[in-house]
Coordinates of C-alpha atoms in Angstrom, one line a residue:
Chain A
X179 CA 17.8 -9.9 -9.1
X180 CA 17.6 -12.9 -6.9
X181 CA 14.7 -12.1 -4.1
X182 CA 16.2 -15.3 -1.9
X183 CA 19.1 -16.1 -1.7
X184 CA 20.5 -19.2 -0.3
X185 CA 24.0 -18.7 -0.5
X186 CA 26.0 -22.1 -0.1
X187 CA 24.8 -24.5 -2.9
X188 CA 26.1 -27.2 -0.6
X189 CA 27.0 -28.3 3.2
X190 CA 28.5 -31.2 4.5
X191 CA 27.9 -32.6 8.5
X192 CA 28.5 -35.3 10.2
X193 CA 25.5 -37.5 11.6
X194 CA 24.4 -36.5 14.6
X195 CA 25.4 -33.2 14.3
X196 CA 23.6 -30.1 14.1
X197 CA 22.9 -28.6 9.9
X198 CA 22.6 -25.2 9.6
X199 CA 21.2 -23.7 6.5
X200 CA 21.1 -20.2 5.6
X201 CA 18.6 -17.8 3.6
X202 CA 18.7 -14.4 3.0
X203 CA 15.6 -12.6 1.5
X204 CA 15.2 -8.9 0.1
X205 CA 12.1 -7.9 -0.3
X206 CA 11.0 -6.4 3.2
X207 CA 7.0 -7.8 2.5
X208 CA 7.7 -10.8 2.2
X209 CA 5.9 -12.1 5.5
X210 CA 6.0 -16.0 5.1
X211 CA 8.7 -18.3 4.3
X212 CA 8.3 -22.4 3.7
X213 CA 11.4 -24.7 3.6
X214 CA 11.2 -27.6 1.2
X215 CA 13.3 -31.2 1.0
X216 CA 14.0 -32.8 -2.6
X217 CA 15.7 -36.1 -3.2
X218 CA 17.0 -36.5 -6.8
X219 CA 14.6 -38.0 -8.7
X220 CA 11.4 -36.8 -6.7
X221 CA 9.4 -33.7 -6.2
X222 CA 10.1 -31.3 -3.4
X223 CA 8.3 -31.6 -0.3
X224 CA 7.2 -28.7 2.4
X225 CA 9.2 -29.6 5.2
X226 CA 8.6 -26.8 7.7
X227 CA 7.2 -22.8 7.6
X228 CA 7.3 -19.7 9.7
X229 CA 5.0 -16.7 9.5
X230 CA 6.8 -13.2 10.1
X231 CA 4.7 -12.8 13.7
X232 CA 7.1 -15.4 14.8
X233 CA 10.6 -15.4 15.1
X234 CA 11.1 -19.3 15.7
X235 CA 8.8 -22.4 14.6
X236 CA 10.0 -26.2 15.6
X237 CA 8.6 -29.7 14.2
X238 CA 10.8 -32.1 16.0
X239 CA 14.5 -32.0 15.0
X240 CA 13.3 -29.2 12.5
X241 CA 13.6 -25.5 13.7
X242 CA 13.5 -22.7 11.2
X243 CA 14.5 -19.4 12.5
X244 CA 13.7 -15.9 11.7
X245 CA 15.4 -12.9 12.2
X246 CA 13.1 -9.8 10.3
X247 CA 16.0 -6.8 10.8
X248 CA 18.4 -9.0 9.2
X249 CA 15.8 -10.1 6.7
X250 CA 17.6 -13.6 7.3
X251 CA 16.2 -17.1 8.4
X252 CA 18.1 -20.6 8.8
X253 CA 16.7 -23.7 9.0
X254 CA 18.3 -26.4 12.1
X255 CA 18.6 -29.7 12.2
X256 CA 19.2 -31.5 15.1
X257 CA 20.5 -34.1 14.9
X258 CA 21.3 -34.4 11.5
X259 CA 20.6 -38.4 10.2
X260 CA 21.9 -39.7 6.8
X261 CA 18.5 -39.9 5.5
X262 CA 18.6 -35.6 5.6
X263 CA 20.5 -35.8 2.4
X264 CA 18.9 -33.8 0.0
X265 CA 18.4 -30.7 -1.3
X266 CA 16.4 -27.9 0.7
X267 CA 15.1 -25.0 -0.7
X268 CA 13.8 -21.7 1.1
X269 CA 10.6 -20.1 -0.7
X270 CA 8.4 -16.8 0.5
X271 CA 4.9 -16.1 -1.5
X272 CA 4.9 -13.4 -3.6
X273 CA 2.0 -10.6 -4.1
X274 CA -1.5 -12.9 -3.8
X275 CA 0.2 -16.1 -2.2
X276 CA -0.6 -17.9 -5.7
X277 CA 3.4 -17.6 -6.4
X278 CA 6.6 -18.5 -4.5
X279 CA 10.2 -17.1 -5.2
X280 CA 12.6 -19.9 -4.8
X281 CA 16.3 -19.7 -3.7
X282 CA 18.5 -21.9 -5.4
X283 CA 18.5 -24.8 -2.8
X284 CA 21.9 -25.8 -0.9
X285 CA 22.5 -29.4 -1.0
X286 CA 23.1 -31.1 1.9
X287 CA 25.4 -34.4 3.1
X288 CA 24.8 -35.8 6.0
X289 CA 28.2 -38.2 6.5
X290 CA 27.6 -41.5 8.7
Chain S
X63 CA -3.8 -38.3 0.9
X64 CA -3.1 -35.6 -1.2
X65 CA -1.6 -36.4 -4.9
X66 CA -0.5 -34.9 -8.0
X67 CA 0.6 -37.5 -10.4
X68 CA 3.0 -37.1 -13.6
X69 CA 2.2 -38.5 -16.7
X70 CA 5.7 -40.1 -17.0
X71 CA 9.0 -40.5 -14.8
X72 CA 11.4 -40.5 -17.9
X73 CA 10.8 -39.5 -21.1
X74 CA 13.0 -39.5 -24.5
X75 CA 12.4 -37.7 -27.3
X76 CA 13.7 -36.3 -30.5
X77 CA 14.7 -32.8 -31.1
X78 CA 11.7 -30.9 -33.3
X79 CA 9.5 -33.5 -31.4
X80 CA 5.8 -31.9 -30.7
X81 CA 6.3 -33.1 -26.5
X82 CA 3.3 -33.2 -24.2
X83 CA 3.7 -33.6 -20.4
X84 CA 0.5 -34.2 -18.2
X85 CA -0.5 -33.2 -14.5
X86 CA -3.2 -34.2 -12.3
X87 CA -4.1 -33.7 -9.0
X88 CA -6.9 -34.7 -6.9
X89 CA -7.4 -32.1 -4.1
X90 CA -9.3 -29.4 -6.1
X91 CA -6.8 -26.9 -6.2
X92 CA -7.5 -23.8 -8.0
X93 CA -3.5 -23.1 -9.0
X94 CA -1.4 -25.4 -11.1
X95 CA 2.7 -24.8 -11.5
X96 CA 4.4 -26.1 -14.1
X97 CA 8.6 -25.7 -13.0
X98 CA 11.7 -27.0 -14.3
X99 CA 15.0 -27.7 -12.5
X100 CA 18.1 -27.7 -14.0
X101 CA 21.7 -28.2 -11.5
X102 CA 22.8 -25.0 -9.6
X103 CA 19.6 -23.0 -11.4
X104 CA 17.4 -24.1 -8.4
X105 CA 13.3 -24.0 -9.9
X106 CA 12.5 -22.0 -12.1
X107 CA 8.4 -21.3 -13.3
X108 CA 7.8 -21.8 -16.6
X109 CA 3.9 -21.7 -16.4
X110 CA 1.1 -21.5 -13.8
X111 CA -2.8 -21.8 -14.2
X112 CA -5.5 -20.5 -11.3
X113 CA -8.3 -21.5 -13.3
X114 CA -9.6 -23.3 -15.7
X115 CA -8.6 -22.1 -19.2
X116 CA -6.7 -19.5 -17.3
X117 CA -3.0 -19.3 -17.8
X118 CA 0.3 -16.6 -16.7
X119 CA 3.8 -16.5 -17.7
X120 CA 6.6 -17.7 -15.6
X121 CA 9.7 -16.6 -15.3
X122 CA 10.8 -19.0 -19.0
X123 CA 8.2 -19.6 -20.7
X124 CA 9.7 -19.4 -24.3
X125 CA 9.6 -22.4 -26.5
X126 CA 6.1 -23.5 -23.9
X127 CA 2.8 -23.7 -24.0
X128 CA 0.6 -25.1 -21.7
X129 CA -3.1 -26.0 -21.1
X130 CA -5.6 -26.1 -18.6
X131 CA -8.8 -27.5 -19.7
X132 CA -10.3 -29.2 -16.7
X133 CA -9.7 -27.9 -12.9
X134 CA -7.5 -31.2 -12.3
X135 CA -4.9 -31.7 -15.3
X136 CA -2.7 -29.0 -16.2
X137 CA -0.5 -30.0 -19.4
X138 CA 2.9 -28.6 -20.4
X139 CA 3.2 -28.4 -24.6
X140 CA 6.8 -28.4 -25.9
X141 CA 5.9 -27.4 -29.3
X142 CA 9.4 -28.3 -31.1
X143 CA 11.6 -30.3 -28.8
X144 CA 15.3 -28.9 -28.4
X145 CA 18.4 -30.2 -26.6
X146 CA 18.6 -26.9 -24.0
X147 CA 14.9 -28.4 -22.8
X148 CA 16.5 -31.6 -21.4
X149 CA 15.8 -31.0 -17.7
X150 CA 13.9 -32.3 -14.5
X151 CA 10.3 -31.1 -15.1
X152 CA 7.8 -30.9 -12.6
X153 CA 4.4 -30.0 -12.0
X154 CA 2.9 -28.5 -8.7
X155 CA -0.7 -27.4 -7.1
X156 CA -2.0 -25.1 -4.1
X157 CA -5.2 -23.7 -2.9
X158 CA -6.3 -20.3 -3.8
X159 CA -6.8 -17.9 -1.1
X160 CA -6.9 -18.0 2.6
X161 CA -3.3 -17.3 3.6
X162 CA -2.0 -20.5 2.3
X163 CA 0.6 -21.2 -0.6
X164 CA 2.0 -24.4 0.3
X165 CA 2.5 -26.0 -3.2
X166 CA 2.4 -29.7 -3.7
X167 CA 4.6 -31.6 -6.0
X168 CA 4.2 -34.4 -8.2
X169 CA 7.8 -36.9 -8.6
X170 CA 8.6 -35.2 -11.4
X171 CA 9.7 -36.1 -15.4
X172 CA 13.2 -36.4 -16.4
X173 CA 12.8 -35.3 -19.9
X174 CA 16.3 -36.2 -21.8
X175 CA 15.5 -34.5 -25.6
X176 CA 18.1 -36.1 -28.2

């Protein structure tokens, strides 16, 4: 059973406006959550995290919010460029940190 | 800057092929990852080291071995090659300890297996 979930394996948005992608966890320890970018052909890269103290965390047009009762965070973009294309995937550590559980990704298209 | 390198971008090979795959990074990072990612199955862990000679399970590790004989390279053994292990594979590192897990990637292999 899937520990994060990230629902819509694809979004489509128009440049300049706002992305909004979704995660849902499970597993009420989880305490950390990263968000990575992946272009085909290349290996993911961290893009942004958010520690469970927190309920928002920003890095320029990159916000990541989370809501703990819900055990649900989503990931902003504003505004969205053609170069956000990619894939993003939502990942919490498991147990010691040395693992990550993985949601599927949601592939996004960012229309000029 | 931090880098972990892939042995090869592309690779073709021949089912029943004996199939190495190498890693190496330079930051000194106690864990290795060895993942592969196949279209709407997101990645999924086939192997991880977080020590030398040490190895665990993934979540697929059958028809994979790996090896870890030096801190830096981490190597991913396809014993006999089949078509189902055609996929993207790639390799990733992080420090041990301290609160952090952010893993760092290499670009990747595209193993196509014939």
């Amino acid at each position: 059973d899937q520990q994060v979930k990230q629902n819509s394996p694809s979004l489509s948005v128009q440049e300049g406006r706002i992305s909004i992608l979704n995660c849902d966890y499970t597993n009420s320890m989880f305490d950390y959550f990263l968000w990575y970018k992946k272009y085909p052909a290349e290996g993911p890269t961290f893009l942004i995290s958010i520690s469970s103290i927190k309920d928002k965390n920003e890095d320029g047009r990159f916000t990541v919010f989370l809501n703990k009762s819900a055990k649900h965070l989503s990931l902003h973009i504003v505004p969205s460029q053609p170069g956000d294309s990619a894939v993003y995937f939502c990942a919490a550590p498991q147990g010691n940190n040395r693992k990550l559980i993985w949601g599927l990704g949601t592939s996004l298209a960012v229309n000029p | 800057d931090v880098k972990v390198t892939q042995s090869s971008r592309y690779l073709v090979k021949r089912t029943g092929e004996k199939v190495f795959l190498e890693c190496v990074q330079d930051m000194d990072h106690e864990n290795m990852f060895w993942y592969r990612q196949d279209p709407g199955l997101g990645l999924r862990l086939i192997y991880f080291s977080y020590d030398v000679k040490m190895k665990e399970k993934g979540d697929i590790p059958e028809g994979y071995s790996v090896s870890r004989e030096k801190k830096e390279r981490f190597s991913l053994i396809l014993e006999s090659a089949s078509t189902n292990q055609t996929s993207m594979y790639l390799c990733a590192s992080s420090l041990e300890g301290g609160g952090v897990c952010e893993q760092f990637f290499g670009p990747g292999t595209r193993l196509t297996v014939l």
